[in-house]
Amino acid sequence: MVTPEVAAALAAAARAILALALGPLAVGITKRMKARCQGRRGPPLLQGYLDLAKWVKKEVVVSAFASPLFLAVPWILLGSVGAAAALSPVGPSAGPALGDLFAVAGLLALGRFLLALAGLETASAFGGMASSREMALSSLVEPGLVLALAAPALAAGGTSPLLFGAAAAGGGFGPGLLLAAAGLLALAVAETGRIPIDNPDTHLELTMVHEGMLLEYAGRHLAAAHLAAAAKQVVVLSLLAALLPPWGGSGSDAAGAAVAAWTLGAAVWAAKVAALSAALGLIESAGVKMRLFRVPEVLGAAFLLGLAGAFLAGAG
Amino acid sequence: MIRLLSALTAFGCLLLLILSVAVLFGAESPSLRIEGAILPGHTAVFALDPVGAPFLAAIALLGLAAAVYAPAYLAAYRDEMPAAWVAAGLPVFVGSMAAAVSAADLLSFLLSYEAMSLVSFLLVLSEHRRTAARRAAVAYAVITHAGTALAVLGLLALAAPVDGLGWNALAVGARMYSPFARNVLFAALLVGFGVKAGLVPLHVWLPLAHPQAPSHVSALMSGVMVKVALYGLLRSILLLGAGPAWWGWALVAAGAASSVLGVLYALGEHDMKRLLAFHTVENVGIITMGLGLFSLGASGGDWSAASVGLAAALYHVVNHASFKGLLFLGAGAVQAACGTRDLEDLGGLRRRMPATAALFLLGSAAIAGLPPLNGFVSELLTFHALLAAAHGSGADAGARAGALLGVAALALTAGLAAACFVKAFGVAFLGAPRSDRARAACEAPRGMLAGGALLAAACLFLGLLPGVGAAALAHPVRAALGAFGADAAAGAADLVGPWGALRTPWGIYAPLGILAVLGAVGAGAAGLAAAAGGRLRVRIHGTWNCGAEHGPRMQYTAGSFAKPIRVIFRRVLVQRAEAEEAYVESPRFRRVLRYEEHVVPFWTERVYRPARDRLVALARVLRRFQAGPVNLYLGYLFAAVVVLLAAALW
């Protein structure tokens, strides 16, 4: 029989693989929604996988200034996002985790730190600009993100994100979690690098943040970096999905329960993440990219929402 | 001679490290009693108790690394400083700090504390021919002694009502005061030790003095000397006993302000050592937050939360000593190799100094609080302690709001610290060299690298096996809680999880497992890519610069990297820009164009300098009373006699 530790390890591995495998599909949904809003048909939903396959076969050209760290960063980035997914409620979540919400935030920060260093490696102005902006904006995202995730932690009495769904479903959903979810949605736009905070479809120096750090990557490293960004979208939206109704089966201890409950949980999770990806596409189409120094205002508002949410959630 | 001194220091530090680890795991420390050396009839007692053991471990670890580092460093600076004296000062400095944390009575503590201040003053003066060093040393001496005087007054007040100078006697003495008097004493001790620790706004000496000292001394000053002040603060909290909740909140607020302001000021710096000095202010803030949460838990009776807070503070003491020491030793290696500490003149050093670059990268990732290194562990514990304060049994709305703001401050600090170290490491070590000095750098000698490697190993160990670290701290935390009663010690949370993981009442953190997942995913993906795309063949080419010729000035500088953050926080980071241009005939034929932008050191210029000027003006007014003829003084004497007679007759 499978011991609890082995089951937990398998569940963690399944979460990581699920996030990586479904990442490009989530990004495809967002792109499709954006295209429809613009009156176009849009690329096929599976275009992301075709792009990855194309990039993997391409030649790798590296700047003469880059160090061995430059070529290692995309793989470590992918590993950190995978590890964050292993700790987050990706799919029907169950079982003890290896880390809590601070570990998730810390792993995403690790990936960002290394990617920002990669931006500075090639001694180009584009990379430096992107790294500088990314670190400035992400340092403002951190407080809001931690507080918005602290709200369900206070409601649940524990900081593991796998408990969030159960806490929200079990009567913890109130004004606190609602405000935290609103804040988390705004911060999800920032973390996934979408308009109005960053533009993932451009390579103009005025408008690049995340794309700027990837500018000098080619071939399989570019594929890894894009896959990491897509998986990060799944991770962040899964965290948000755990706070929103409906909660069917996900978050409960489905490890020993019937296959039906597990399938229901998986279906509910997939539907929520797909809906949220489409929502990201709608948000992108609803406005224009903001000036860089207007973004802190939005992030400040998201921070206040997170603070209010955590305050109210802790009252219960 | 220098090698002999350094070897002896290293050996002594190794012994102290073994002693401190033994006491951490429950051994009884031997005590050293010196009769009548200081005062007749007074016995100086040095016995390491569990509360001082983590501090001694940090001191010994960093002292060992500094002693290994020193001979190679001093050889490079033989012409600028009296190397033999500096080498001799190191064991005295480390010894005085070790004596301060293992002192068992007040007088030994105060004398060791003062010896530590004096020796560090002399070491800051090492490059005494430079004006900047002399000015920094004088400012350091004045400010630190002002703070020490206040702390001494506070501690002596505790000793006044009782007979005897041991810590137990002082604790009894503290209970004899009224609550109002204890509040005053707490404030005095907080300010007194806060000056030496570097809490904002008392921190102004830190970025002045730390860069001037030799790098291994800077590492010791930043890494452990400020911790001795924090030890004094912790000891004061234990002596004063359970107090009102505002004590804890004052510490948390001071800590939060210091951490956010420290890292913001660091972002405005491009001198490597000043940047690291401001980061010390930030990390002292984080430790103070932990101490505040300990005090808060103790005043509310929530022993589990108090134990997590104290464990966070003590873990960060050792963590900070290891990664700050590593970073300072690396900065010293860069300074010795390139002759400059200015980030704007460095760049591409990883090519010339690969080992130093790797060690500095590890230190940067550790101080930025990134898993799976040690900085993340103590930040995690602090976050959990803050959540416990928000959720605890006695938490009203105000407490919840305060704790959540503390969470926000700590998260902001972590994000900004990561940004600052992307800047520091990226601008110095990556990219292209920005000056000839950077182009001509050579790798640091083996001795310097060995010192750094030791600290890097400590960072990895404390990061990957936090359960072992927590097990080491269980005894000190219980001993500290014992000052509040036996049931307090019993209520301490057990922080040790399976397989070296960390477990608190709120959650678990298993870095080995997380690292395994990270490695598996990364390696698996790389393998899949190799399977799909064939073996990796890399073509090297110059960086595309839109067709223009590429030069090192095309890169981002340290100032430009931090510019978005400086603009966002411009109300806090006051900046001044100067532009100067000179032209002949017409502005289109410019001869000179100079643009300079710098961050105004707010507290120095807007608070301390006006206060000093006002003090000097007052002194000048009072000088008139002393600058007169002899008749004036005879008049004073006469007036004094008349007043005394009148007072006696009444």
CSV table of N, CA, C and O in Angstrom, one decimal, chain A residues 20 56 59-67 75 78-80 97-100 102-103 106 110 113 117 120-125 128-129 131-132 135-136 139 142-143 146-147 153-154 158-159 220 293 303 310-311 315, chain B residues 350-351 361 370-371 376 380 383-384 387 391 397 400 404 407-408 411-412 415-416 419 422 430-432 506 508-510 518 521-522 525-526 529-530 532-534 538-541 543 550 554-556 561 564-565 567:
chain,number,residue,atom,x,y,z
A,20,LEU,N,3.2,22.7,-15.4
A,20,LEU,CA,4.1,22.8,-16.5
A,20,LEU,C,3.4,22.4,-17.8
A,20,LEU,O,3.5,23.0,-18.8
A,56,VAL,N,12.7,24.8,-29.4
A,56,VAL,CA,13.6,23.8,-28.9
A,56,VAL,C,14.6,23.3,-30.0
A,56,VAL,O,15.7,23.0,-29.8
A,59,GLU,N,18.8,27.2,-33.1
A,59,GLU,CA,20.1,27.3,-32.7
A,59,GLU,C,20.2,28.3,-31.5
A,59,GLU,O,19.4,29.2,-31.4
A,60,VAL,N,21.2,28.0,-30.6
A,60,VAL,CA,21.4,28.9,-29.4
A,60,VAL,C,22.6,29.8,-29.7
A,60,VAL,O,23.7,29.3,-30.0
A,61,VAL,N,22.3,31.1,-29.7
A,61,VAL,CA,23.4,32.1,-29.8
A,61,VAL,C,23.5,32.8,-28.5
A,61,VAL,O,22.4,33.3,-28.0
A,62,VAL,N,24.7,33.0,-28.0
A,62,VAL,CA,24.9,33.6,-26.7
A,62,VAL,C,25.8,34.7,-26.8
A,62,VAL,O,26.8,34.7,-27.6
A,63,SER,N,25.6,35.8,-26.0
A,63,SER,CA,26.5,36.9,-26.1
A,63,SER,C,27.8,36.6,-25.5
A,63,SER,O,27.9,35.7,-24.6
A,64,ALA,N,28.8,37.2,-26.0
A,64,ALA,CA,30.2,37.0,-25.5
A,64,ALA,C,30.4,37.4,-24.1
A,64,ALA,O,31.3,36.9,-23.4
A,65,PHE,N,29.5,38.3,-23.6
A,65,PHE,CA,29.7,38.7,-22.2
A,65,PHE,C,29.0,37.8,-21.2
A,65,PHE,O,29.3,37.9,-20.0
A,66,ALA,N,28.2,36.8,-21.7
A,66,ALA,CA,27.4,36.0,-20.7
A,66,ALA,C,28.3,35.0,-20.1
A,66,ALA,O,29.2,34.5,-20.6
A,67,SER,N,27.9,34.7,-18.9
A,67,SER,CA,28.6,33.7,-18.0
A,67,SER,C,27.9,32.3,-18.1
A,67,SER,O,26.8,32.3,-18.6
A,75,TRP,N,16.7,27.0,-16.7
A,75,TRP,CA,16.3,25.7,-16.1
A,75,TRP,C,16.1,25.8,-14.6
A,75,TRP,O,15.1,25.2,-14.1
A,78,LEU,N,12.7,27.4,-14.4
A,78,LEU,CA,11.6,26.4,-14.6
A,78,LEU,C,11.5,25.5,-13.3
A,78,LEU,O,10.4,25.2,-12.9
A,79,GLY,N,12.6,25.1,-12.7
A,79,GLY,CA,12.6,24.3,-11.5
A,79,GLY,C,11.9,25.0,-10.4
A,79,GLY,O,11.1,24.4,-9.6
A,80,SER,N,12.2,26.4,-10.2
A,80,SER,CA,11.6,27.1,-9.1
A,80,SER,C,10.1,27.2,-9.3
A,80,SER,O,9.3,27.1,-8.3
A,97,ALA,N,2.2,19.4,2.7
A,97,ALA,CA,3.1,20.0,1.7
A,97,ALA,C,4.5,20.1,2.2
A,97,ALA,O,4.8,19.9,3.4
A,98,LEU,N,5.4,20.5,1.3
A,98,LEU,CA,6.8,20.7,1.7
A,98,LEU,C,7.1,22.1,2.2
A,98,LEU,O,8.2,22.4,2.7
A,99,GLY,N,6.1,23.0,1.9
A,99,GLY,CA,6.4,24.4,2.3
A,99,GLY,C,5.1,25.1,2.3
A,99,GLY,O,4.0,24.6,1.9
A,100,ASP,N,5.1,26.4,2.7
A,100,ASP,CA,3.9,27.1,2.8
A,100,ASP,C,3.9,28.3,1.9
A,100,ASP,O,4.7,28.4,1.0
A,102,PHE,N,4.8,31.3,2.1
A,102,PHE,CA,6.0,32.1,2.0
A,102,PHE,C,7.1,31.4,1.2
A,102,PHE,O,7.9,32.0,0.5
A,103,ALA,N,7.1,30.0,1.2
A,103,ALA,CA,8.0,29.3,0.3
A,103,ALA,C,7.6,29.5,-1.1
A,103,ALA,O,8.4,29.6,-2.0
A,106,GLY,N,8.7,32.9,-2.0
A,106,GLY,CA,10.2,32.9,-2.0
A,106,GLY,C,10.7,32.2,-3.3
A,106,GLY,O,11.7,32.6,-3.9
A,110,LEU,N,13.0,33.8,-6.2
A,110,LEU,CA,14.2,33.2,-6.6
A,110,LEU,C,14.3,33.2,-8.1
A,110,LEU,O,15.3,33.6,-8.7
A,113,PHE,N,14.8,36.8,-9.3
A,113,PHE,CA,16.2,37.3,-9.0
A,113,PHE,C,17.1,36.8,-10.1
A,113,PHE,O,17.9,37.6,-10.6
A,117,LEU,N,19.2,38.9,-13.0
A,117,LEU,CA,20.6,38.8,-13.2
A,117,LEU,C,21.0,38.5,-14.7
A,117,LEU,O,21.9,39.0,-15.3
A,120,LEU,N,21.1,41.4,-16.9
A,120,LEU,CA,22.3,42.2,-16.8
A,120,LEU,C,23.5,41.5,-17.4
A,120,LEU,O,24.6,42.2,-17.6
A,121,GLU,N,23.4,40.2,-17.7
A,121,GLU,CA,24.6,39.5,-18.2
A,121,GLU,C,25.1,40.0,-19.5
A,121,GLU,O,26.4,40.0,-19.7
A,122,THR,N,24.3,40.4,-20.4
A,122,THR,CA,24.7,40.6,-21.8
A,122,THR,C,25.2,42.0,-22.0
A,122,THR,O,25.5,42.3,-23.2
A,123,ALA,N,25.3,42.8,-21.0
A,123,ALA,CA,25.8,44.2,-21.1
A,123,ALA,C,25.0,45.0,-22.2
A,123,ALA,O,25.6,45.9,-22.8
A,124,SER,N,23.7,44.7,-22.3
A,124,SER,CA,22.9,45.5,-23.2
A,124,SER,C,22.0,46.4,-22.4
A,124,SER,O,21.7,46.1,-21.3
A,125,ALA,N,21.6,47.4,-23.0
A,125,ALA,CA,20.7,48.4,-22.3
A,125,ALA,C,19.3,47.8,-22.1
A,125,ALA,O,18.6,48.1,-21.1
A,128,GLY,N,19.2,45.6,-19.0
A,128,GLY,CA,19.3,46.3,-17.8
A,128,GLY,C,18.0,47.1,-17.5
A,128,GLY,O,17.6,47.1,-16.3
A,129,MET,N,17.4,47.6,-18.5
A,129,MET,CA,16.2,48.3,-18.3
A,129,MET,C,15.1,47.4,-17.8
A,129,MET,O,14.4,47.7,-16.8
A,131,SER,N,15.5,44.5,-16.2
A,131,SER,CA,15.8,44.0,-14.9
A,131,SER,C,15.4,45.1,-13.8
A,131,SER,O,14.8,44.8,-12.8
A,132,SER,N,15.8,46.3,-14.2
A,132,SER,CA,15.6,47.4,-13.2
A,132,SER,C,14.1,47.6,-13.0
A,132,SER,O,13.6,47.7,-11.8
A,135,MET,N,12.5,44.5,-11.0
A,135,MET,CA,12.8,44.4,-9.6
A,135,MET,C,12.0,45.5,-8.8
A,135,MET,O,11.5,45.3,-7.7
A,136,ALA,N,11.9,46.7,-9.5
A,136,ALA,CA,11.1,47.8,-8.8
A,136,ALA,C,9.7,47.4,-8.6
A,136,ALA,O,9.1,47.6,-7.6
A,139,SER,N,9.1,44.4,-6.2
A,139,SER,CA,9.2,44.7,-4.7
A,139,SER,C,7.9,45.3,-4.2
A,139,SER,O,7.7,45.2,-3.0
A,142,GLU,N,5.2,42.3,-3.8
A,142,GLU,CA,5.5,41.4,-2.6
A,142,GLU,C,4.5,41.6,-1.5
A,142,GLU,O,3.9,40.7,-1.0
A,143,PRO,N,4.5,42.9,-0.9
A,143,PRO,CA,3.6,43.0,0.3
A,143,PRO,C,2.2,42.7,0.1
A,143,PRO,O,1.6,42.0,0.9
A,146,VAL,N,1.8,38.8,-0.3
A,146,VAL,CA,1.9,38.1,1.0
A,146,VAL,C,0.6,38.3,1.9
A,146,VAL,O,0.1,37.4,2.5
A,147,LEU,N,0.1,39.6,1.9
A,147,LEU,CA,-1.0,39.9,2.7
A,147,LEU,C,-2.3,39.2,2.1
A,147,LEU,O,-3.1,38.6,2.9
A,153,ALA,N,-4.8,32.2,5.0
A,153,ALA,CA,-4.0,31.5,6.1
A,153,ALA,C,-4.5,31.8,7.4
A,153,ALA,O,-4.6,30.9,8.3
A,154,LEU,N,-4.9,33.0,7.7
A,154,LEU,CA,-5.5,33.4,9.0
A,154,LEU,C,-6.8,32.7,9.2
A,154,LEU,O,-7.2,32.3,10.3
A,158,GLY,N,-3.5,28.0,9.3
A,158,GLY,CA,-2.2,27.4,8.8
A,158,GLY,C,-1.8,28.0,7.5
A,158,GLY,O,-2.6,28.5,6.8
A,159,THR,N,-0.5,28.0,7.2
A,159,THR,CA,0.0,28.8,6.1
A,159,THR,C,0.1,28.0,4.8
A,159,THR,O,0.6,28.5,3.8
A,220,ARG,N,16.3,26.6,-27.0
A,220,ARG,CA,15.6,25.8,-25.9
A,220,ARG,C,15.6,26.7,-24.6
A,220,ARG,O,14.6,26.5,-23.8
A,293,PHE,N,5.4,54.8,-14.0
A,293,PHE,CA,5.3,55.3,-12.7
A,293,PHE,C,3.9,55.5,-12.2
A,293,PHE,O,3.6,56.1,-11.2
A,303,PHE,N,-2.5,46.4,-2.7
A,303,PHE,CA,-1.9,46.1,-1.4
A,303,PHE,C,-3.0,46.4,-0.3
A,303,PHE,O,-3.2,45.7,0.7
A,310,ALA,N,-6.9,40.6,4.8
A,310,ALA,CA,-6.3,39.9,5.8
A,310,ALA,C,-6.8,40.3,7.2
A,310,ALA,O,-7.0,39.5,8.1
A,311,PHE,N,-7.1,41.6,7.3
A,311,PHE,CA,-7.6,42.2,8.6
A,311,PHE,C,-8.9,41.6,8.9
A,311,PHE,O,-9.2,41.1,10.0
A,315,ALA,N,-10.3,38.3,11.7
A,315,ALA,CA,-11.3,38.6,12.8
A,315,ALA,C,-12.1,37.4,13.1
A,315,ALA,O,-12.6,37.2,14.2
B,350,ARG,N,33.3,38.8,-12.9
B,350,ARG,CA,33.2,37.4,-12.8
B,350,ARG,C,34.1,36.7,-13.7
B,350,ARG,O,34.5,35.5,-13.5
B,351,ARG,N,34.6,37.3,-14.7
B,351,ARG,CA,35.5,36.7,-15.7
B,351,ARG,C,36.9,36.7,-15.0
B,351,ARG,O,37.6,35.7,-15.2
B,361,LEU,N,27.7,35.8,-5.1
B,361,LEU,CA,26.4,35.4,-5.5
B,361,LEU,C,25.6,34.7,-4.5
B,361,LEU,O,24.4,34.9,-4.2
B,370,LEU,N,16.2,34.3,-0.3
B,370,LEU,CA,15.7,33.4,-1.3
B,370,LEU,C,15.9,32.0,-0.8
B,370,LEU,O,16.9,31.6,-0.3
B,371,PRO,N,14.8,31.1,-0.9
B,371,PRO,CA,15.0,29.7,-0.6
B,371,PRO,C,16.0,29.1,-1.6
B,371,PRO,O,16.0,29.6,-2.8
B,376,PHE,N,16.2,33.0,4.1
B,376,PHE,CA,14.7,32.7,4.0
B,376,PHE,C,14.2,32.1,5.3
B,376,PHE,O,13.1,32.4,5.7
B,380,LEU,N,11.1,33.5,7.3
B,380,LEU,CA,9.9,32.7,7.5
B,380,LEU,C,9.5,32.7,8.9
B,380,LEU,O,8.3,32.8,9.2
B,383,PHE,N,7.9,35.9,9.8
B,383,PHE,CA,6.5,36.0,9.3
B,383,PHE,C,5.5,35.2,10.1
B,383,PHE,O,4.4,35.6,10.4
B,384,HIS,N,6.0,34.0,10.5
B,384,HIS,CA,5.1,33.1,11.3
B,384,HIS,C,4.8,33.7,12.7
B,384,HIS,O,3.7,33.7,13.2
B,387,LEU,N,2.2,36.4,12.1
B,387,LEU,CA,0.9,35.9,12.0
B,387,LEU,C,0.3,35.4,13.3
B,387,LEU,O,-0.9,35.6,13.6
B,391,HIS,N,-3.1,36.6,15.1
B,391,HIS,CA,-4.2,35.6,15.3
B,391,HIS,C,-4.4,35.2,16.7
B,391,HIS,O,-5.3,34.4,17.0
B,397,ALA,N,-8.3,44.2,17.5
B,397,ALA,CA,-8.2,44.7,16.1
B,397,ALA,C,-6.9,45.5,15.9
B,397,ALA,O,-6.2,45.4,14.9
B,400,ARG,N,-4.0,43.1,15.5
B,400,ARG,CA,-4.0,42.5,14.2
B,400,ARG,C,-3.5,43.4,13.1
B,400,ARG,O,-2.7,43.1,12.3
B,404,LEU,N,-0.2,42.9,10.9
B,404,LEU,CA,-0.3,42.8,9.4
B,404,LEU,C,0.6,43.8,8.7
B,404,LEU,O,1.2,43.6,7.7
B,407,VAL,N,3.9,42.5,8.7
B,407,VAL,CA,4.1,41.5,7.6
B,407,VAL,C,4.4,42.3,6.3
B,407,VAL,O,5.3,41.9,5.5
B,408,ALA,N,3.6,43.3,6.1
B,408,ALA,CA,3.8,44.1,4.8
B,408,ALA,C,5.2,44.7,4.8
B,408,ALA,O,5.9,44.7,3.7
B,411,ALA,N,7.7,42.0,4.0
B,411,ALA,CA,7.7,41.6,2.6
B,411,ALA,C,8.3,42.6,1.7
B,411,ALA,O,9.0,42.3,0.7
B,412,LEU,N,8.0,43.9,2.0
B,412,LEU,CA,8.6,45.0,1.2
B,412,LEU,C,10.1,45.0,1.3
B,412,LEU,O,10.8,45.2,0.3
B,415,GLY,N,11.6,42.2,-0.8
B,415,GLY,CA,11.6,42.5,-2.2
B,415,GLY,C,12.6,43.5,-2.6
B,415,GLY,O,13.4,43.4,-3.6
B,416,LEU,N,12.7,44.6,-1.8
B,416,LEU,CA,13.7,45.6,-2.1
B,416,LEU,C,15.2,45.1,-1.9
B,416,LEU,O,16.1,45.5,-2.6
B,419,ALA,N,16.1,43.4,-4.9
B,419,ALA,CA,16.4,44.4,-6.0
B,419,ALA,C,17.8,44.9,-5.8
B,419,ALA,O,18.6,45.1,-6.7
B,422,VAL,N,20.5,42.4,-6.8
B,422,VAL,CA,20.6,42.2,-8.2
B,422,VAL,C,21.5,43.3,-8.7
B,422,VAL,O,22.4,43.1,-9.5
B,430,LEU,N,28.7,41.2,-13.4
B,430,LEU,CA,28.2,40.7,-14.7
B,430,LEU,C,28.5,41.8,-15.7
B,430,LEU,O,28.9,42.9,-15.4
B,431,GLY,N,28.2,41.5,-17.0
B,431,GLY,CA,28.3,42.5,-18.0
B,431,GLY,C,29.7,42.7,-18.4
B,431,GLY,O,30.6,41.8,-18.4
B,432,ALA,N,30.0,44.0,-18.8
B,432,ALA,CA,31.3,44.3,-19.3
B,432,ALA,C,32.0,45.3,-18.3
B,432,ALA,O,31.3,46.1,-17.6
B,506,TRP,N,2.3,27.0,12.5
B,506,TRP,CA,1.6,27.5,11.3
B,506,TRP,C,1.9,26.7,10.1
B,506,TRP,O,1.0,26.6,9.2
B,508,ILE,N,5.0,24.1,7.6
B,508,ILE,CA,6.2,23.4,7.6
B,508,ILE,C,7.1,23.9,6.4
B,508,ILE,O,6.6,24.5,5.5
B,509,TYR,N,8.4,23.7,6.5
B,509,TYR,CA,9.3,24.1,5.5
B,509,TYR,C,10.4,23.1,5.3
B,509,TYR,O,11.2,22.9,6.3
B,510,ALA,N,10.4,22.4,4.2
B,510,ALA,CA,11.4,21.3,4.0
B,510,ALA,C,12.3,21.6,2.8
B,510,ALA,O,12.0,21.3,1.7
B,518,LEU,N,12.9,21.1,-7.3
B,518,LEU,CA,13.5,22.1,-8.2
B,518,LEU,C,14.5,21.4,-9.2
B,518,LEU,O,14.5,21.6,-10.4
B,521,VAL,N,12.8,19.0,-11.7
B,521,VAL,CA,12.1,19.7,-12.8
B,521,VAL,C,13.1,20.3,-13.8
B,521,VAL,O,13.0,20.2,-15.0
B,522,GLY,N,14.1,21.0,-13.2
B,522,GLY,CA,15.0,21.7,-14.1
B,522,GLY,C,15.8,20.7,-14.9
B,522,GLY,O,15.9,20.9,-16.1
B,525,ALA,N,13.6,19.0,-17.5
B,525,ALA,CA,13.3,19.8,-18.7
B,525,ALA,C,14.5,19.9,-19.6
B,525,ALA,O,14.3,19.9,-20.8
B,526,ALA,N,15.7,20.1,-19.0
B,526,ALA,CA,16.9,20.2,-19.8
B,526,ALA,C,17.1,18.9,-20.6
B,526,ALA,O,17.4,18.9,-21.8
B,529,ALA,N,14.6,18.8,-23.5
B,529,ALA,CA,15.0,19.7,-24.5
B,529,ALA,C,16.1,19.1,-25.3
B,529,ALA,O,16.2,19.2,-26.6
B,530,ALA,N,17.1,18.4,-24.6
B,530,ALA,CA,18.2,17.8,-25.3
B,530,ALA,C,17.7,16.6,-26.2
B,530,ALA,O,18.2,16.4,-27.3
B,532,ALA,N,14.7,16.5,-27.6
B,532,ALA,CA,14.0,17.0,-28.7
B,532,ALA,C,14.8,17.8,-29.7
B,532,ALA,O,14.6,17.7,-30.9
B,533,GLY,N,15.8,18.5,-29.2
B,533,GLY,CA,16.6,19.4,-30.0
B,533,GLY,C,18.0,19.0,-30.3
B,533,GLY,O,18.7,19.7,-30.9
B,534,GLY,N,18.4,17.8,-29.8
B,534,GLY,CA,19.8,17.4,-30.0
B,534,GLY,C,20.7,18.0,-28.9
B,534,GLY,O,20.3,18.9,-28.1
B,538,VAL,N,26.4,25.8,-28.8
B,538,VAL,CA,26.2,27.2,-28.5
B,538,VAL,C,27.1,28.0,-29.4
B,538,VAL,O,28.3,27.7,-29.6
B,539,ARG,N,26.5,29.0,-30.1
B,539,ARG,CA,27.3,29.9,-30.9
B,539,ARG,C,27.5,31.2,-30.2
B,539,ARG,O,26.5,31.8,-29.7
B,540,ILE,N,28.8,31.7,-30.0
B,540,ILE,CA,29.0,32.9,-29.3
B,540,ILE,C,29.1,34.1,-30.3
B,540,ILE,O,29.7,34.0,-31.3
B,541,HIS,N,28.5,35.2,-29.9
B,541,HIS,CA,28.5,36.4,-30.8
B,541,HIS,C,28.4,37.6,-29.9
B,541,HIS,O,28.1,37.5,-28.7
B,543,THR,N,27.1,41.2,-28.4
B,543,THR,CA,25.7,41.7,-28.1
B,543,THR,C,25.3,42.6,-29.2
B,543,THR,O,26.0,43.6,-29.5
B,550,HIS,N,29.4,48.7,-29.6
B,550,HIS,CA,29.0,48.4,-28.3
B,550,HIS,C,30.1,48.9,-27.3
B,550,HIS,O,31.3,48.6,-27.5
B,554,MET,N,27.2,51.6,-22.5
B,554,MET,CA,25.8,51.3,-22.9
B,554,MET,C,25.0,50.5,-21.9
B,554,MET,O,23.8,50.5,-21.9
B,555,GLN,N,25.7,50.0,-20.9
B,555,GLN,CA,25.1,49.2,-19.9
B,555,GLN,C,24.4,50.1,-18.9
B,555,GLN,O,24.7,51.2,-18.7
B,556,TYR,N,23.5,49.4,-18.1
B,556,TYR,CA,22.9,50.1,-17.0
B,556,TYR,C,24.0,50.3,-15.9
B,556,TYR,O,24.8,49.4,-15.7
B,561,PHE,N,20.0,51.6,-12.4
B,561,PHE,CA,19.3,50.4,-12.1
B,561,PHE,C,18.3,50.7,-10.9
B,561,PHE,O,17.2,50.3,-10.9
B,564,PRO,N,14.2,53.6,-10.9
B,564,PRO,CA,12.7,53.5,-10.7
B,564,PRO,C,12.3,53.5,-9.3
B,564,PRO,O,11.4,54.1,-8.9
B,565,ILE,N,13.1,52.7,-8.5
B,565,ILE,CA,12.8,52.6,-7.1
B,565,ILE,C,13.0,54.0,-6.4
B,565,ILE,O,12.2,54.4,-5.5
B,567,VAL,N,12.7,56.9,-7.7
B,567,VAL,CA,11.6,57.8,-8.1
B,567,VAL,C,10.3,57.4,-7.4
B,567,VAL,O,9.6,58.3,-6.9
